[in-house]
Amino acid sequence: NRWLTCKSLPPGALGRIADTVADRVRVPWFAGAVKVNVSLVPPLVLLPVFLHVAALHFLLGLVVLTSLPVVVLWYYYLTHRRKERTLFFLSLGLFSLGYMYYVFLQEVVPRGRVGYSQVVALTCGLILMLAALSRAKKDPGYLPIPAGDVKSSHQGLPNKGVRGSSNGLHGITVSGAAGGRAVNGEAKGYSRMSAGEPEGVKKDWCTKCQLVRPARAGHCRLCGRCVRRLDHHCVWINSCVGEQNHQAFILALSFFMLTSVYGITLTLHTVCRDRTPFVALFYCPGAYSDYSSALSFTCVWYCAIVTAGMGYILLIQLLNISYNVTEREARLALRDNTGRRLLGGLVIDTGQYNRGFLCNWGHFLSLGSSPPQRSAEDIV
């Protein structure tokens, strides 16, 4: 009524309307209607529409493939600013994989230039990537929450439990007492906080989880949990990357890169014959001669854009591992001006845990190999 009468809406009205619509989106089921997360829906609808529109003409393809990354980045910064979790990016990633594989089987394979063994190799790479992604979605190394309603004596606030919208990083430090309790970067467990603890220990006290964090652990403001050796919260898996799943995360990125580059190469060899993949990506005169070739070529460019973005993420991760620094530590070092920019700013070396290339990779490959030590209170 206010919209029809050109009256302004009261503050917060749009948010309440969006929450109501999201709550009403449900799918009928035998045991009762199942609520559907609204953020899952847009990629399932918009991605095929955009790609088919882009295949109609070269200029349309240029506009769509340019606007898609801009829209995704805008939505990322929007959710990041509001400090909320979303399944949009996970849905977009998984549906993109499935749809690209479907287009490959429907439009590329029937042309007869892709062999059976090549299809099997691409399928195996996709399965291995999904298996690594499934492992990366599991527990990243959450610190156990103390039982009971523990109160922080130095804060005077009740324990509010775990909240997905907790604000910021509280009490985080990568030096001082936290570094003193670690040997070669290995955390030595966690302990509960008491009023009689020395001042230095309070620097590691998490006011949200009501516990003392081990070295290199951090609180995720999106998950609302403290994670051992927290690297960052990845929106593409809708989970944190920490001590227990960092290896699987790198493995999933590696399998994705190999599978995507292989699929792009096979498609370009089919659509743009007698040209190298790199040349065909920028110059393929017959790409828009028929709709099937145009759709395949458009999907190739979409895959190339996504692969370039994921390749940059993988590069940063590999460099950080080589210097034994996490994304969180690099961000804090930049904020506190305690790190050195190396390789043109691609990596921030804090110097705190760097033990050389081989030792750093040996430390990374041994993550999660042994269970964390239990505190004295747990043993009792």
Coordinates of N, CA and C in Angstrom, one line a residue, residues 183-365:
V183 N 55.0 -24.8 20.5 CA 56.4 -25.2 20.2 C 56.4 -25.5 18.7
N184 N 57.2 -24.7 17.9 CA 57.2 -24.8 16.4 C 55.9 -24.6 15.8
G185 N 55.0 -23.8 16.4 CA 53.7 -23.5 15.8 C 52.7 -24.5 16.2
E186 N 53.0 -25.5 17.0 CA 52.0 -26.5 17.4 C 51.3 -26.1 18.7
A187 N 50.0 -26.1 18.6 CA 49.2 -25.7 19.8 C 49.3 -26.8 20.8
K188 N 49.3 -26.3 22.1 CA 49.4 -27.3 23.2 C 48.0 -27.4 24.0
G189 N 46.9 -27.3 23.3 CA 45.7 -27.4 23.9 C 45.1 -26.1 24.4
Y190 N 44.0 -26.2 25.2 CA 43.3 -25.0 25.7 C 43.0 -25.2 27.1
S191 N 42.7 -24.2 27.8 CA 42.3 -24.3 29.2 C 41.2 -23.3 29.5
R192 N 40.5 -23.5 30.6 CA 39.5 -22.6 31.0 C 40.1 -21.4 31.8
M193 N 39.3 -20.3 31.8 CA 39.8 -19.1 32.4 C 39.3 -18.9 33.8
S194 N 40.1 -18.4 34.7 CA 39.7 -18.2 36.0 C 40.1 -16.8 36.4
A195 N 39.5 -16.3 37.5 CA 39.8 -14.9 37.9 C 41.2 -14.7 38.4
G196 N 41.9 -15.7 38.8 CA 43.2 -15.6 39.3 C 44.3 -15.8 38.2
E197 N 44.0 -15.8 36.9 CA 45.0 -16.0 35.9 C 45.8 -14.7 35.8
P198 N 47.1 -14.9 35.4 CA 47.9 -13.7 35.2 C 47.4 -12.8 34.0
E199 N 47.8 -11.6 34.0 CA 47.3 -10.7 33.0 C 47.6 -11.1 31.6
G200 N 48.8 -11.7 31.3 CA 49.2 -12.1 30.0 C 48.3 -13.2 29.4
V201 N 47.7 -14.0 30.2 CA 46.8 -15.1 29.7 C 45.5 -14.5 29.2
K202 N 45.1 -13.4 29.8 CA 43.8 -12.9 29.4 C 43.8 -12.4 27.9
K203 N 44.9 -12.2 27.3 CA 44.9 -11.8 25.9 C 44.3 -12.9 25.0
D204 N 44.3 -14.1 25.4 CA 43.8 -15.2 24.6 C 42.4 -15.6 25.0
W205 N 41.8 -14.9 25.9 CA 40.4 -15.2 26.4 C 39.4 -14.8 25.3
C206 N 38.6 -15.8 24.9 CA 37.5 -15.5 23.9 C 36.2 -15.2 24.7
T207 N 35.7 -14.0 24.6 CA 34.5 -13.6 25.3 C 33.3 -14.3 24.7
K208 N 33.4 -14.8 23.5 CA 32.2 -15.4 22.9 C 32.1 -16.9 23.3
C209 N 33.2 -17.6 23.2 CA 33.2 -19.0 23.5 C 33.6 -19.3 24.9
Q210 N 34.0 -18.3 25.7 CA 34.3 -18.5 27.1 C 35.4 -19.5 27.3
L211 N 36.5 -19.4 26.6 CA 37.7 -20.3 26.8 C 38.9 -19.6 26.4
V212 N 40.1 -20.2 26.8 CA 41.4 -19.6 26.4 C 41.8 -20.4 25.1
R213 N 42.2 -19.7 24.1 CA 42.5 -20.3 22.8 C 44.0 -20.7 22.8
P214 N 44.4 -21.8 22.2 CA 45.8 -22.2 22.0 C 46.4 -21.3 20.9
A215 N 47.7 -21.4 20.7 CA 48.4 -20.6 19.8 C 47.8 -20.8 18.4
R216 N 47.7 -19.7 17.6 CA 47.2 -19.7 16.2 C 45.7 -20.0 16.1
A217 N 45.0 -20.2 17.1 CA 43.6 -20.4 17.0 C 42.9 -19.0 17.0
G218 N 41.7 -19.0 16.4 CA 41.0 -17.7 16.3 C 39.5 -17.9 16.3
H219 N 38.8 -16.8 16.6 CA 37.3 -16.9 16.6 C 36.7 -16.4 15.3
C220 N 35.9 -17.3 14.7 CA 35.2 -16.9 13.4 C 33.9 -16.2 13.7
R221 N 33.8 -15.0 13.2 CA 32.6 -14.2 13.5 C 31.4 -14.7 12.8
L222 N 31.5 -15.5 11.7 CA 30.4 -16.0 11.0 C 29.9 -17.3 11.6
C223 N 30.9 -18.2 11.9 CA 30.5 -19.5 12.5 C 30.2 -19.4 14.0
G224 N 30.8 -18.4 14.6 CA 30.6 -18.2 16.1 C 31.3 -19.2 16.9
R225 N 32.4 -19.8 16.4 CA 33.2 -20.8 17.1 C 34.7 -20.4 17.0
C226 N 35.5 -20.9 17.9 CA 36.9 -20.8 17.9 C 37.5 -22.0 17.1
V227 N 38.4 -21.8 16.2 CA 39.0 -22.9 15.4 C 40.5 -22.9 15.6
R228 N 41.0 -24.1 15.7 CA 42.4 -24.3 15.8 C 43.1 -23.9 14.5
R229 N 44.2 -23.2 14.6 CA 44.9 -22.7 13.4 C 44.0 -22.2 12.3
L230 N 43.2 -21.2 12.7 CA 42.2 -20.7 11.8 C 42.9 -19.9 10.7
D231 N 42.5 -20.3 9.4 CA 43.1 -19.6 8.3 C 42.1 -18.6 7.8
H232 N 40.9 -18.9 7.4 CA 39.9 -18.0 7.0 C 38.6 -18.7 6.9
H233 N 37.5 -17.9 6.8 CA 36.2 -18.5 6.6 C 35.9 -18.4 5.1
C234 N 35.8 -19.6 4.4 CA 35.6 -19.6 3.0 C 34.1 -19.7 2.6
V235 N 33.7 -18.7 1.9 CA 32.3 -18.6 1.5 C 31.9 -19.7 0.5
W236 N 32.9 -20.2 -0.2 CA 32.6 -21.2 -1.3 C 32.3 -22.6 -0.7
I237 N 32.7 -22.9 0.6 CA 32.4 -24.1 1.2 C 31.5 -23.8 2.4
N238 N 31.2 -22.5 2.7 CA 30.3 -22.1 3.8 C 30.8 -22.7 5.1
S239 N 32.1 -22.6 5.3 CA 32.7 -23.2 6.5 C 34.1 -22.5 6.7
C240 N 34.7 -22.7 7.9 CA 36.0 -22.2 8.2 C 37.0 -23.2 7.6
V241 N 38.2 -22.7 7.3 CA 39.4 -23.5 7.0 C 40.3 -23.4 8.1
G242 N 40.6 -24.6 8.8 CA 41.4 -24.6 9.9 C 42.3 -25.8 9.9
E243 N 42.7 -26.2 11.1 CA 43.8 -27.2 11.2 C 43.3 -28.6 10.7
Q244 N 42.0 -28.9 10.8 CA 41.6 -30.3 10.5 C 41.2 -30.4 9.0
N245 N 40.9 -29.3 8.3 CA 40.4 -29.4 6.9 C 41.2 -28.6 5.9
H246 N 42.3 -28.0 6.4 CA 43.1 -27.2 5.5 C 43.7 -28.0 4.3
Q247 N 44.2 -29.2 4.6 CA 44.7 -30.1 3.6 C 43.7 -30.4 2.6
A248 N 42.5 -30.8 3.0 CA 41.4 -31.2 2.1 C 41.0 -30.0 1.3
F249 N 41.0 -28.8 1.8 CA 40.7 -27.6 1.1 C 41.7 -27.4 -0.1
I250 N 43.0 -27.5 0.2 CA 44.0 -27.4 -0.8 C 43.8 -28.4 -1.9
L251 N 43.5 -29.7 -1.4 CA 43.3 -30.8 -2.4 C 42.1 -30.5 -3.3
A252 N 41.0 -30.0 -2.7 CA 39.9 -29.7 -3.5 C 40.2 -28.6 -4.6
L253 N 40.9 -27.6 -4.2 CA 41.3 -26.6 -5.1 C 42.2 -27.1 -6.3
S254 N 43.1 -28.0 -5.9 CA 44.0 -28.6 -6.9 C 43.3 -29.4 -7.9
F255 N 42.4 -30.3 -7.4 CA 41.6 -31.1 -8.3 C 40.7 -30.3 -9.2
F256 N 40.2 -29.2 -8.6 CA 39.3 -28.4 -9.4 C 40.1 -27.7 -10.6
M257 N 41.3 -27.2 -10.3 CA 42.1 -26.6 -11.3 C 42.4 -27.6 -12.4
L258 N 42.9 -28.8 -12.0 CA 43.3 -29.8 -13.0 C 42.1 -30.2 -13.9
T259 N 40.9 -30.5 -13.2 CA 39.8 -30.9 -14.0 C 39.2 -29.8 -14.9
S260 N 39.2 -28.6 -14.4 CA 38.7 -27.5 -15.1 C 39.5 -27.2 -16.4
V261 N 40.8 -27.1 -16.2 CA 41.7 -26.8 -17.3 C 41.6 -28.0 -18.4
Y262 N 41.5 -29.2 -17.9 CA 41.4 -30.3 -18.8 C 40.1 -30.3 -19.6
G263 N 39.0 -29.9 -18.9 CA 37.7 -29.8 -19.6 C 37.7 -28.7 -20.6
I264 N 38.3 -27.5 -20.2 CA 38.4 -26.4 -21.1 C 39.2 -26.8 -22.4
T265 N 40.3 -27.5 -22.2 CA 41.1 -27.9 -23.3 C 40.4 -28.8 -24.3
L266 N 39.6 -29.8 -23.7 CA 38.9 -30.7 -24.6 C 37.8 -30.0 -25.3
T267 N 37.1 -29.1 -24.7 CA 36.0 -28.3 -25.4 C 36.6 -27.4 -26.5
L268 N 37.7 -26.7 -26.2 CA 38.2 -25.9 -27.3 C 38.8 -26.7 -28.4
H269 N 39.3 -27.8 -28.2 CA 39.8 -28.7 -29.3 C 38.6 -29.1 -30.2
T270 N 37.4 -29.2 -29.6 CA 36.3 -29.7 -30.3 C 35.6 -28.5 -31.1
V271 N 35.4 -27.4 -30.4 CA 34.7 -26.3 -31.0 C 35.6 -25.5 -32.0
C272 N 36.9 -25.3 -31.5 CA 37.8 -24.5 -32.4 C 38.9 -25.4 -32.8
R273 N 38.7 -26.1 -33.9 CA 39.7 -27.0 -34.4 C 40.9 -26.4 -35.0
D274 N 42.0 -27.1 -34.9 CA 43.3 -26.7 -35.5 C 43.9 -25.4 -34.9
R275 N 43.5 -25.2 -33.6 CA 44.0 -24.1 -32.9 C 44.5 -24.5 -31.5
T276 N 45.5 -23.9 -30.9 CA 45.9 -24.2 -29.6 C 44.8 -23.7 -28.6
P277 N 44.7 -24.3 -27.4 CA 43.6 -23.8 -26.5 C 43.7 -22.3 -26.2
F278 N 45.0 -21.8 -25.9 CA 45.1 -20.4 -25.6 C 44.7 -19.5 -26.7
V279 N 45.1 -19.8 -27.9 CA 44.7 -19.0 -29.1 C 43.2 -19.1 -29.3
A280 N 42.6 -20.3 -29.2 CA 41.2 -20.5 -29.4 C 40.3 -19.8 -28.4
L281 N 40.8 -19.6 -27.2 CA 40.1 -18.9 -26.2 C 39.8 -17.5 -26.6
F282 N 40.7 -16.9 -27.3 CA 40.5 -15.5 -27.7 C 40.2 -15.3 -29.2
Y283 N 40.4 -16.3 -30.0 CA 40.1 -16.2 -31.4 C 39.6 -17.5 -31.9
C284 N 38.3 -17.6 -32.1 CA 37.6 -18.8 -32.6 C 36.5 -18.3 -33.5
P285 N 36.8 -18.2 -34.8 CA 35.8 -17.6 -35.8 C 34.5 -18.3 -35.9
G286 N 34.6 -19.7 -35.8 CA 33.3 -20.4 -35.9 C 32.6 -20.7 -34.7
A287 N 32.9 -20.0 -33.6 CA 32.3 -20.3 -32.3 C 30.8 -20.0 -32.3
Y288 N 30.4 -19.0 -33.0 CA 28.9 -18.6 -33.0 C 28.3 -19.0 -34.3
S289 N 28.8 -20.0 -35.0 CA 28.2 -20.4 -36.3 C 26.9 -21.2 -36.0
D290 N 26.8 -21.9 -34.9 CA 25.6 -22.6 -34.5 C 25.4 -22.4 -33.0
Y291 N 24.2 -22.7 -32.5 CA 23.9 -22.4 -31.1 C 24.7 -23.4 -30.2
S292 N 24.9 -24.6 -30.6 CA 25.6 -25.6 -29.8 C 27.0 -25.1 -29.6
S293 N 27.7 -24.7 -30.6 CA 29.1 -24.2 -30.5 C 29.1 -23.0 -29.6
A294 N 28.1 -22.1 -29.8 CA 28.1 -20.8 -29.1 C 27.9 -21.1 -27.6
L295 N 27.0 -22.0 -27.2 CA 26.8 -22.4 -25.8 C 28.1 -23.0 -25.2
S296 N 28.7 -23.9 -26.0 CA 29.9 -24.5 -25.5 C 31.0 -23.5 -25.3
F297 N 31.2 -22.6 -26.2 CA 32.2 -21.6 -26.1 C 31.9 -20.6 -25.0
T298 N 30.7 -20.3 -24.8 CA 30.3 -19.4 -23.6 C 30.6 -20.1 -22.3
C299 N 30.3 -21.4 -22.2 CA 30.6 -22.1 -21.0 C 32.1 -22.2 -20.7
V300 N 32.9 -22.3 -21.8 CA 34.3 -22.3 -21.7 C 34.8 -21.0 -21.1
W301 N 34.3 -19.9 -21.5 CA 34.7 -18.6 -21.0 C 34.3 -18.5 -19.5
Y302 N 33.1 -18.9 -19.2 CA 32.6 -18.9 -17.8 C 33.6 -19.7 -16.9
C303 N 33.9 -20.9 -17.4 CA 34.8 -21.8 -16.7 C 36.2 -21.1 -16.5
A304 N 36.7 -20.5 -17.6 CA 38.0 -19.8 -17.5 C 38.0 -18.7 -16.5
I305 N 36.9 -17.9 -16.4 CA 36.8 -16.8 -15.4 C 36.9 -17.4 -14.0
V306 N 36.0 -18.5 -13.8 CA 36.0 -19.1 -12.4 C 37.4 -19.7 -12.1
T307 N 38.0 -20.4 -13.1 CA 39.3 -21.0 -12.9 C 40.3 -20.0 -12.5
A308 N 40.3 -18.9 -13.2 CA 41.3 -17.8 -12.9 C 41.2 -17.3 -11.5
G309 N 39.9 -17.2 -11.0 CA 39.7 -16.7 -9.6 C 40.1 -17.8 -8.6
M310 N 39.8 -19.0 -8.9 CA 40.2 -20.1 -8.0 C 41.7 -20.3 -8.0
G311 N 42.3 -20.1 -9.2 CA 43.8 -20.2 -9.3 C 44.5 -19.2 -8.5
Y312 N 43.9 -18.0 -8.4 CA 44.5 -17.0 -7.6 C 44.4 -17.3 -6.1
I313 N 43.3 -17.9 -5.7 CA 43.1 -18.3 -4.3 C 44.1 -19.4 -4.0
L314 N 44.3 -20.4 -4.9 CA 45.2 -21.5 -4.7 C 46.7 -21.0 -4.6
L315 N 47.0 -20.0 -5.5 CA 48.4 -19.5 -5.4 C 48.7 -18.8 -4.1
I316 N 47.7 -18.0 -3.6 CA 47.9 -17.4 -2.3 C 48.1 -18.4 -1.2
Q317 N 47.2 -19.4 -1.2 CA 47.3 -20.5 -0.2 C 48.7 -21.2 -0.2
L318 N 49.2 -21.5 -1.4 CA 50.4 -22.2 -1.5 C 51.6 -21.3 -1.0
L319 N 51.5 -20.0 -1.3 CA 52.6 -19.1 -0.8 C 52.5 -19.0 0.7
N320 N 51.3 -18.9 1.2 CA 51.2 -18.8 2.7 C 51.7 -20.1 3.4
I321 N 51.4 -21.2 2.8 CA 51.9 -22.5 3.4 C 53.5 -22.5 3.3
S322 N 54.0 -22.0 2.2 CA 55.5 -22.0 2.1 C 56.1 -21.1 3.1
Y323 N 55.4 -20.1 3.6 CA 56.0 -19.2 4.6 C 55.3 -19.5 6.0
N324 N 54.5 -20.5 6.1 CA 53.9 -20.9 7.3 C 53.1 -19.8 8.0
V325 N 52.3 -19.2 7.2 CA 51.4 -18.1 7.7 C 50.0 -18.3 7.3
T326 N 49.0 -18.0 8.1 CA 47.6 -18.1 7.7 C 47.1 -16.8 7.2
E327 N 45.9 -16.9 6.6 CA 45.3 -15.6 6.1 C 45.0 -14.7 7.3
R328 N 44.5 -15.3 8.4 CA 44.2 -14.5 9.5 C 45.4 -13.8 10.1
E329 N 46.5 -14.5 10.2 CA 47.7 -13.9 10.7 C 48.3 -12.8 9.8
A330 N 48.1 -13.1 8.5 CA 48.6 -12.0 7.5 C 47.7 -10.8 7.7
R331 N 46.4 -11.0 7.9 CA 45.5 -9.8 8.0 C 45.9 -9.0 9.3
L332 N 46.1 -9.7 10.4 CA 46.4 -9.1 11.6 C 47.8 -8.4 11.5
A333 N 48.7 -9.0 10.8 CA 50.1 -8.4 10.7 C 50.0 -7.1 9.9
L334 N 49.2 -7.1 8.8 CA 49.0 -5.9 8.1 C 48.3 -4.8 8.9
R335 N 47.4 -5.2 9.7 CA 46.7 -4.2 10.6 C 47.7 -3.6 11.6
D336 N 48.5 -4.5 12.2 CA 49.4 -4.0 13.2 C 50.8 -3.6 12.7
N337 N 51.0 -3.7 11.4 CA 52.2 -3.3 10.7 C 53.4 -4.1 11.3
T338 N 53.2 -5.4 11.4 CA 54.3 -6.3 12.0 C 54.8 -7.3 11.0
G339 N 54.3 -7.3 9.7 CA 54.7 -8.2 8.7 C 55.4 -7.6 7.6
R340 N 56.1 -8.4 6.8 CA 56.8 -8.0 5.6 C 56.1 -8.4 4.4
R341 N 55.9 -7.5 3.4 CA 55.3 -7.8 2.1 C 56.4 -8.5 1.2
L342 N 56.1 -9.6 0.7 CA 57.0 -10.3 -0.2 C 56.3 -10.7 -1.5
L343 N 57.1 -10.9 -2.5 CA 56.6 -11.3 -3.8 C 55.5 -10.3 -4.3
G344 N 55.8 -9.0 -4.2 CA 54.9 -8.0 -4.7 C 53.6 -7.9 -3.9
G345 N 53.7 -8.3 -2.6 CA 52.5 -8.2 -1.8 C 51.6 -9.4 -1.8
L346 N 52.0 -10.4 -2.5 CA 51.2 -11.6 -2.6 C 51.2 -12.4 -1.3
V347 N 52.2 -12.3 -0.5 CA 52.3 -13.0 0.8 C 52.8 -12.0 1.9
I348 N 52.4 -12.2 3.1 CA 52.8 -11.4 4.2 C 53.5 -12.3 5.2
D349 N 54.8 -12.1 5.3 CA 55.6 -13.0 6.2 C 55.7 -12.4 7.6
T350 N 55.1 -13.0 8.6 CA 55.1 -12.5 9.9 C 56.4 -12.9 10.6
G351 N 57.1 -14.0 10.1 CA 58.4 -14.4 10.7 C 58.3 -15.2 12.0
Q352 N 57.1 -15.3 12.5 CA 56.9 -16.0 13.8 C 57.0 -17.5 13.7
Y353 N 56.4 -18.1 12.6 CA 56.4 -19.5 12.5 C 57.2 -20.0 11.3
N354 N 57.8 -19.1 10.6 CA 58.5 -19.5 9.4 C 59.8 -20.2 9.8
R355 N 59.9 -21.5 9.3 CA 61.1 -22.3 9.6 C 61.8 -22.8 8.4
G356 N 61.5 -22.2 7.2 CA 62.1 -22.7 6.0 C 61.1 -23.4 5.2
F357 N 61.3 -23.4 3.8 CA 60.3 -24.0 2.9 C 60.0 -25.5 3.2
L358 N 61.0 -26.3 3.4 CA 60.7 -27.7 3.6 C 60.1 -28.0 5.0
C359 N 60.6 -27.3 6.0 CA 60.0 -27.5 7.3 C 58.5 -26.9 7.4
N360 N 58.3 -25.9 6.7 CA 56.9 -25.3 6.6 C 55.9 -26.3 6.0
W361 N 56.3 -26.9 4.8 CA 55.5 -27.8 4.2 C 55.4 -29.1 5.0
G362 N 56.4 -29.5 5.6 CA 56.3 -30.7 6.5 C 55.3 -30.4 7.6
H363 N 55.3 -29.2 8.2 CA 54.4 -28.9 9.2 C 53.0 -28.9 8.7
F364 N 52.8 -28.4 7.5 CA 51.4 -28.4 6.9 C 50.9 -29.8 6.6
L365 N 51.8 -30.6 6.1 CA 51.3 -32.0 5.8 C 51.1 -32.8 7.0

